Amino acid sequence: RYIKHSMSQRVEISYKTILFILGLLGLIWFIIQIWEIILLLFVSLIVQIFIFLIVSEHIVQGNAVIHEQKAQEAAKEIKDFFSNIEVQSIGLTKLYIAFKQDPSPNNKYQLDTALAYVLTINSSIENISLVLPSGKEIVKFNRIGKVPAEKLMSINQGDYFKNAVLGNTTITRVYYSQEDASPHIDMFVPIYYRGETAVLVKTQAN
């Protein structure tokens, strides 16, 4: 009986030991699975962050390239615009000299027609005028038509104007009109007669 009782206790202890070991192994397996999941999530997060940084860098670089291209295109358009105005203004030289030498109605009509034409083919120009070196306007056209003589003005002889009188094409800084509070730029192109600046072609662009 004693031997049977001892054997029974040993079997019971062995059974409990096996259950404990199995439970411990199960717990270890469960912990390993949890760590694997955490590790996978961490690696996935790192990969996503890495991909996000790469994509963001490409987007920033792409935007910078696009902005640079647009800036270059805009700069070229502005340069071409003013170059065209300058060429058209210089093209008035022959007509103005003819008018200066012979202020006949026919020569005056041809000069006025040419001024109005320059205004017509450039939608950004609001008005165009001929200005003497003294600053006095002698003829002016706006979008409505020819400005009456009594409404002609004297131009403020700032640095841009004085530089133009010296023979240089000049463009003012952007300023805001008191009439409509919109941004404008003035351009002065000198016309020569007998080696001197005889008149300035002034254009106001919106």
PDB file of C-alpha atoms in Angstrom:
ATOM      1  CA  ARG A   1       0.000   0.000   0.000  1.00  0.00           C
ATOM      2  CA  TYR A   2       2.805   2.392   0.875  1.00  0.00           C
ATOM      3  CA  ILE A   3       4.505   1.715  -2.426  1.00  0.00           C
ATOM      4  CA  LYS A   4       1.264   2.295  -4.318  1.00  0.00           C
ATOM      5  CA  HIS A   5       0.651   5.536  -2.413  1.00  0.00           C
ATOM      6  CA  SER A   6       4.174   6.794  -3.161  1.00  0.00           C
ATOM      7  CA  MET A   7       3.848   5.929  -6.806  1.00  0.00           C
ATOM      8  CA  SER A   8       0.506   7.705  -6.930  1.00  0.00           C
ATOM      9  CA  GLN A   9       2.040  10.894  -5.443  1.00  0.00           C
ATOM     10  CA  ARG A  10       4.934  10.741  -7.899  1.00  0.00           C
ATOM     11  CA  VAL A  11       2.546  10.355 -10.808  1.00  0.00           C
ATOM     12  CA  GLU A  12       0.501  13.294  -9.517  1.00  0.00           C
ATOM     13  CA  ILE A  13       3.653  15.424  -9.080  1.00  0.00           C
ATOM     14  CA  SER A  14       4.911  14.461 -12.542  1.00  0.00           C
ATOM     15  CA  TYR A  15       1.535  15.336 -14.031  1.00  0.00           C
ATOM     16  CA  LYS A  16       1.519  18.734 -12.337  1.00  0.00           C
ATOM     17  CA  THR A  17       5.108  19.318 -13.428  1.00  0.00           C
ATOM     18  CA  ILE A  18       4.221  18.522 -17.017  1.00  0.00           C
ATOM     19  CA  LEU A  19       1.204  20.823 -16.849  1.00  0.00           C
ATOM     20  CA  PHE A  20       3.389  23.599 -15.383  1.00  0.00           C
ATOM     21  CA  ILE A  21       6.033  23.131 -18.067  1.00  0.00           C
ATOM     22  CA  LEU A  22       3.410  23.095 -20.800  1.00  0.00           C
ATOM     23  CA  GLY A  23       1.826  26.217 -19.348  1.00  0.00           C
ATOM     24  CA  LEU A  24       5.225  27.899 -19.143  1.00  0.00           C
ATOM     25  CA  LEU A  25       6.018  26.943 -22.736  1.00  0.00           C
ATOM     26  CA  GLY A  26       2.644  28.251 -23.824  1.00  0.00           C
ATOM     27  CA  LEU A  27       3.281  31.526 -22.042  1.00  0.00           C
ATOM     28  CA  ILE A  28       6.718  31.804 -23.645  1.00  0.00           C
ATOM     29  CA  TRP A  29       5.213  31.054 -27.064  1.00  0.00           C
ATOM     30  CA  PHE A  30       2.536  33.685 -26.471  1.00  0.00           C
ATOM     31  CA  ILE A  31       5.131  36.279 -25.462  1.00  0.00           C
ATOM     32  CA  ILE A  32       7.225  35.440 -28.538  1.00  0.00           C
ATOM     33  CA  GLN A  33       4.167  35.883 -30.758  1.00  0.00           C
ATOM     34  CA  ILE A  34       3.417  39.247 -29.149  1.00  0.00           C
ATOM     35  CA  TRP A  35       7.000  40.409 -29.669  1.00  0.00           C
ATOM     36  CA  GLU A  36       6.907  39.238 -33.285  1.00  0.00           C
ATOM     37  CA  ILE A  37       3.749  41.261 -33.844  1.00  0.00           C
ATOM     38  CA  ILE A  38       5.292  44.301 -32.137  1.00  0.00           C
ATOM     39  CA  LEU A  39       8.465  43.878 -34.200  1.00  0.00           C
ATOM     40  CA  LEU A  40       6.456  43.600 -37.433  1.00  0.00           C
ATOM     41  CA  LEU A  41       4.449  46.695 -36.540  1.00  0.00           C
ATOM     42  CA  PHE A  42       7.651  48.592 -35.712  1.00  0.00           C
ATOM     43  CA  VAL A  43       9.327  47.541 -38.959  1.00  0.00           C
ATOM     44  CA  SER A  44       6.169  48.453 -40.892  1.00  0.00           C
ATOM     45  CA  LEU A  45       6.113  51.871 -39.211  1.00  0.00           C
ATOM     46  CA  ILE A  46       9.785  52.461 -40.054  1.00  0.00           C
ATOM     47  CA  VAL A  47       9.171  51.467 -43.683  1.00  0.00           C
ATOM     48  CA  GLN A  48       6.148  53.779 -43.918  1.00  0.00           C
ATOM     49  CA  ILE A  49       8.112  56.678 -42.428  1.00  0.00           C
ATOM     50  CA  PHE A  50      10.979  56.004 -44.836  1.00  0.00           C
ATOM     51  CA  ILE A  51       8.614  55.886 -47.820  1.00  0.00           C
ATOM     52  CA  PHE A  52       6.862  59.061 -46.623  1.00  0.00           C
ATOM     53  CA  LEU A  53      10.181  60.915 -46.345  1.00  0.00           C
ATOM     54  CA  ILE A  54      11.242  59.800 -49.819  1.00  0.00           C
ATOM     55  CA  VAL A  55       7.901  60.759 -51.375  1.00  0.00           C
ATOM     56  CA  SER A  56       7.879  64.097 -49.531  1.00  0.00           C
ATOM     57  CA  GLU A  57      11.379  64.881 -50.745  1.00  0.00           C
ATOM     58  CA  HIS A  58      10.403  64.099 -54.340  1.00  0.00           C
ATOM     59  CA  ILE A  59       7.279  66.244 -54.009  1.00  0.00           C
ATOM     60  CA  VAL A  60       9.267  69.170 -52.596  1.00  0.00           C
ATOM     61  CA  GLN A  61      11.894  68.833 -55.309  1.00  0.00           C
ATOM     62  CA  GLY A  62       9.185  68.534 -57.955  1.00  0.00           C
ATOM     63  CA  ASN A  63       7.387  71.626 -56.663  1.00  0.00           C
ATOM     64  CA  ALA A  64      10.653  73.565 -56.592  1.00  0.00           C
ATOM     65  CA  VAL A  65      11.331  72.623 -60.205  1.00  0.00           C
ATOM     66  CA  ILE A  66       7.781  73.556 -61.236  1.00  0.00           C
ATOM     67  CA  HIS A  67       7.988  76.911 -59.435  1.00  0.00           C
ATOM     68  CA  GLU A  68      11.359  77.640 -61.020  1.00  0.00           C
ATOM     69  CA  GLN A  69      10.026  76.786 -64.481  1.00  0.00           C
ATOM     70  CA  LYS A  70       6.960  78.975 -63.966  1.00  0.00           C
ATOM     71  CA  ALA A  71       9.144  81.828 -62.694  1.00  0.00           C
ATOM     72  CA  GLN A  72      11.387  81.545 -65.741  1.00  0.00           C
ATOM     73  CA  GLU A  73       8.381  81.455 -68.062  1.00  0.00           C
ATOM     74  CA  ALA A  74       6.853  84.507 -66.350  1.00  0.00           C
ATOM     75  CA  ALA A  75      10.156  86.387 -66.503  1.00  0.00           C
ATOM     76  CA  LYS A  76      10.448  85.606 -70.216  1.00  0.00           C
ATOM     77  CA  GLU A  77       6.883  86.752 -70.872  1.00  0.00           C
ATOM     78  CA  ILE A  78       7.504  90.033 -69.034  1.00  0.00           C
ATOM     79  CA  LYS A  79      10.786  90.575 -70.859  1.00  0.00           C
ATOM     80  CA  ASP A  80       9.171  89.833 -74.227  1.00  0.00           C
ATOM     81  CA  PHE A  81       6.267  92.152 -73.409  1.00  0.00           C
ATOM     82  CA  PHE A  82       8.489  95.136 -72.657  1.00  0.00           C
ATOM     83  CA  SER A  83      10.800  94.317 -75.561  1.00  0.00           C
ATOM     84  CA  ASN A  84       7.816  94.426 -77.916  1.00  0.00           C
ATOM     85  CA  ILE A  85       6.653  97.746 -76.447  1.00  0.00           C
ATOM     86  CA  GLU A  86      10.150  99.174 -76.850  1.00  0.00           C
ATOM     87  CA  VAL A  87      10.394  98.058 -80.480  1.00  0.00           C
ATOM     88  CA  GLN A  88       6.942  99.470 -81.262  1.00  0.00           C
ATOM     89  CA  SER A  89       7.808 102.734 -79.528  1.00  0.00           C
ATOM     90  CA  ILE A  90      11.063 103.076 -81.444  1.00  0.00           C
ATOM     91  CA  GLY A  91       9.055 102.369 -84.586  1.00  0.00           C
ATOM     92  CA  LEU A  92       7.287 105.689 -84.013  1.00  0.00           C
ATOM     93  CA  THR A  93      10.565 107.591 -84.528  1.00  0.00           C
ATOM     94  CA  LYS A  94      10.188 108.092 -88.274  1.00  0.00           C
ATOM     95  CA  LEU A  95       6.609 109.314 -87.933  1.00  0.00           C
ATOM     96  CA  TYR A  96       7.471 111.702 -85.112  1.00  0.00           C
ATOM     97  CA  ILE A  97      10.453 113.178 -86.988  1.00  0.00           C
ATOM     98  CA  ALA A  98       8.240 113.678 -90.035  1.00  0.00           C
ATOM     99  CA  PHE A  99       5.667 115.437 -87.852  1.00  0.00           C
ATOM    100  CA  LYS A 100       8.342 117.551 -86.133  1.00  0.00           C
ATOM    101  CA  GLN A 101       9.754 118.673 -89.482  1.00  0.00           C
ATOM    102  CA  ASP A 102       6.322 119.240 -90.961  1.00  0.00           C
ATOM    103  CA  PRO A 103       3.419 119.406 -88.445  1.00  0.00           C
ATOM    104  CA  SER A 104       0.865 119.054 -91.175  1.00  0.00           C
ATOM    105  CA  PRO A 105      -2.570 117.522 -90.519  1.00  0.00           C
ATOM    106  CA  ASN A 106      -1.563 114.451 -92.552  1.00  0.00           C
ATOM    107  CA  ASN A 107       1.640 113.819 -90.560  1.00  0.00           C
ATOM    108  CA  LYS A 108      -0.226 114.430 -87.317  1.00  0.00           C
ATOM    109  CA  TYR A 109      -2.923 111.969 -88.377  1.00  0.00           C
ATOM    110  CA  GLN A 110      -0.329 109.278 -89.200  1.00  0.00           C
ATOM    111  CA  LEU A 111       1.406 109.753 -85.849  1.00  0.00           C
ATOM    112  CA  ASP A 112      -1.880 109.620 -83.953  1.00  0.00           C
ATOM    113  CA  THR A 113      -2.942 106.512 -85.863  1.00  0.00           C
ATOM    114  CA  ALA A 114       0.339 104.756 -85.021  1.00  0.00           C
ATOM    115  CA  LEU A 115       0.012 105.619 -81.326  1.00  0.00           C
ATOM    116  CA  ALA A 116      -3.555 104.341 -81.240  1.00  0.00           C
ATOM    117  CA  TYR A 117      -2.454 101.150 -83.025  1.00  0.00           C
ATOM    118  CA  VAL A 118       0.241 100.399 -80.426  1.00  0.00           C
ATOM    119  CA  LEU A 119      -2.424 100.784 -77.743  1.00  0.00           C
ATOM    120  CA  THR A 120      -4.852  98.546 -79.623  1.00  0.00           C
ATOM    121  CA  ILE A 121      -2.520  95.577 -80.130  1.00  0.00           C
ATOM    122  CA  ASN A 122      -1.347  95.547 -76.498  1.00  0.00           C
ATOM    123  CA  SER A 123      -4.244  94.769 -74.180  1.00  0.00           C
ATOM    124  CA  SER A 124      -2.147  95.390 -71.058  1.00  0.00           C
ATOM    125  CA  ILE A 125      -1.431  99.009 -71.986  1.00  0.00           C
ATOM    126  CA  GLU A 126      -3.946 101.473 -70.567  1.00  0.00           C
ATOM    127  CA  ASN A 127      -2.576 104.597 -72.178  1.00  0.00           C
ATOM    128  CA  ILE A 128       0.250 105.819 -74.386  1.00  0.00           C
ATOM    129  CA  SER A 129       1.552 109.352 -74.755  1.00  0.00           C
ATOM    130  CA  LEU A 130       4.345 111.460 -76.188  1.00  0.00           C
ATOM    131  CA  VAL A 131       6.134 113.507 -73.540  1.00  0.00           C
ATOM    132  CA  LEU A 132       8.626 116.296 -74.128  1.00  0.00           C
ATOM    133  CA  PRO A 133      11.885 116.333 -72.112  1.00  0.00           C
ATOM    134  CA  SER A 134      10.323 119.151 -70.100  1.00  0.00           C
ATOM    135  CA  GLY A 135       7.698 116.654 -68.864  1.00  0.00           C
ATOM    136  CA  LYS A 136       4.750 118.048 -70.837  1.00  0.00           C
ATOM    137  CA  GLU A 137       2.463 115.631 -72.658  1.00  0.00           C
ATOM    138  CA  ILE A 138       1.806 116.673 -76.257  1.00  0.00           C
ATOM    139  CA  VAL A 139      -0.527 113.845 -77.262  1.00  0.00           C
ATOM    140  CA  LYS A 140      -2.135 110.956 -75.388  1.00  0.00           C
ATOM    141  CA  PHE A 141      -4.415 108.014 -76.103  1.00  0.00           C
ATOM    142  CA  ASN A 142      -6.261 105.813 -73.628  1.00  0.00           C
ATOM    143  CA  ARG A 143      -8.773 102.972 -74.049  1.00  0.00           C
ATOM    144  CA  ILE A 144     -11.549 105.441 -74.774  1.00  0.00           C
ATOM    145  CA  GLY A 145      -9.663 107.327 -77.467  1.00  0.00           C
ATOM    146  CA  LYS A 146      -7.609 110.468 -77.844  1.00  0.00           C
ATOM    147  CA  VAL A 147      -7.357 112.534 -74.676  1.00  0.00           C
ATOM    148  CA  PRO A 148      -8.440 116.184 -75.152  1.00  0.00           C
ATOM    149  CA  ALA A 149      -5.586 118.719 -75.136  1.00  0.00           C
ATOM    150  CA  GLU A 150      -6.929 120.447 -72.026  1.00  0.00           C
ATOM    151  CA  LYS A 151      -6.580 117.181 -70.062  1.00  0.00           C
ATOM    152  CA  LEU A 152      -2.936 116.588 -70.940  1.00  0.00           C
ATOM    153  CA  MET A 153      -0.637 116.724 -67.924  1.00  0.00           C
ATOM    154  CA  SER A 154       2.953 117.322 -66.954  1.00  0.00           C
ATOM    155  CA  ILE A 155       4.826 114.172 -65.930  1.00  0.00           C
ATOM    156  CA  ASN A 156       6.548 113.964 -62.570  1.00  0.00           C
ATOM    157  CA  GLN A 157      10.228 114.191 -63.477  1.00  0.00           C
ATOM    158  CA  GLY A 158      11.584 111.496 -61.181  1.00  0.00           C
ATOM    159  CA  ASP A 159      14.754 109.472 -61.649  1.00  0.00           C
ATOM    160  CA  TYR A 160      13.140 107.162 -64.206  1.00  0.00           C
ATOM    161  CA  PHE A 161      12.047 110.104 -66.343  1.00  0.00           C
ATOM    162  CA  LYS A 162      15.409 111.857 -66.104  1.00  0.00           C
ATOM    163  CA  ASN A 163      17.223 108.646 -67.013  1.00  0.00           C
ATOM    164  CA  ALA A 164      14.994 108.274 -70.068  1.00  0.00           C
ATOM    165  CA  VAL A 165      15.694 111.874 -71.141  1.00  0.00           C
ATOM    166  CA  LEU A 166      19.387 110.955 -71.056  1.00  0.00           C
ATOM    167  CA  GLY A 167      18.638 108.342 -73.710  1.00  0.00           C
ATOM    168  CA  ASN A 168      17.865 105.158 -71.781  1.00  0.00           C
ATOM    169  CA  THR A 169      14.735 103.058 -71.933  1.00  0.00           C
ATOM    170  CA  THR A 170      13.443 102.939 -68.366  1.00  0.00           C
ATOM    171  CA  ILE A 171      10.741 101.027 -66.510  1.00  0.00           C
ATOM    172  CA  THR A 172       9.361 102.267 -63.215  1.00  0.00           C
ATOM    173  CA  ARG A 173       8.676 100.215 -60.162  1.00  0.00           C
ATOM    174  CA  VAL A 174       5.172  98.938 -59.635  1.00  0.00           C
ATOM    175  CA  TYR A 175       2.901 101.628 -58.233  1.00  0.00           C
ATOM    176  CA  TYR A 176      -0.829 101.770 -57.466  1.00  0.00           C
ATOM    177  CA  SER A 177      -3.123 104.037 -59.416  1.00  0.00           C
ATOM    178  CA  GLN A 178      -5.199 106.510 -57.440  1.00  0.00           C
ATOM    179  CA  GLU A 179      -8.071 105.995 -59.870  1.00  0.00           C
ATOM    180  CA  ASP A 180      -8.660 102.257 -59.460  1.00  0.00           C
ATOM    181  CA  ALA A 181      -6.023 101.210 -56.875  1.00  0.00           C
ATOM    182  CA  SER A 182      -4.614  98.625 -59.316  1.00  0.00           C
ATOM    183  CA  PRO A 183      -0.881  98.004 -59.861  1.00  0.00           C
ATOM    184  CA  HIS A 184       0.775  99.785 -62.806  1.00  0.00           C
ATOM    185  CA  ILE A 185       4.157 100.148 -64.461  1.00  0.00           C
ATOM    186  CA  ASP A 186       5.316 103.020 -66.687  1.00  0.00           C
ATOM    187  CA  MET A 187       7.810 102.615 -69.494  1.00  0.00           C
ATOM    188  CA  PHE A 188       9.708 105.476 -71.116  1.00  0.00           C
ATOM    189  CA  VAL A 189      11.340 105.011 -74.520  1.00  0.00           C
ATOM    190  CA  PRO A 190      13.359 107.936 -75.913  1.00  0.00           C
ATOM    191  CA  ILE A 191      13.012 109.059 -79.543  1.00  0.00           C
ATOM    192  CA  TYR A 192      16.043 110.888 -80.935  1.00  0.00           C
ATOM    193  CA  TYR A 193      16.184 113.829 -83.309  1.00  0.00           C
ATOM    194  CA  ARG A 194      19.514 115.248 -84.419  1.00  0.00           C
ATOM    195  CA  GLY A 195      21.393 113.314 -81.754  1.00  0.00           C
ATOM    196  CA  GLU A 196      19.242 114.389 -78.817  1.00  0.00           C
ATOM    197  CA  THR A 197      16.164 113.075 -77.040  1.00  0.00           C
ATOM    198  CA  ALA A 198      13.318 114.893 -78.753  1.00  0.00           C
ATOM    199  CA  VAL A 199      10.396 113.134 -77.090  1.00  0.00           C
ATOM    200  CA  LEU A 200       9.614 110.166 -74.866  1.00  0.00           C
ATOM    201  CA  VAL A 201       7.067 107.487 -75.628  1.00  0.00           C
ATOM    202  CA  LYS A 202       5.381 106.795 -72.300  1.00  0.00           C
ATOM    203  CA  THR A 203       3.249 103.696 -71.869  1.00  0.00           C
ATOM    204  CA  GLN A 204       1.289 102.788 -68.749  1.00  0.00           C
ATOM    205  CA  ALA A 205       0.737  99.073 -68.341  1.00  0.00           C
ATOM    206  CA  ASN A 206      -1.651  97.406 -65.930  1.00  0.00           C
TER     207      ASN A 206
END
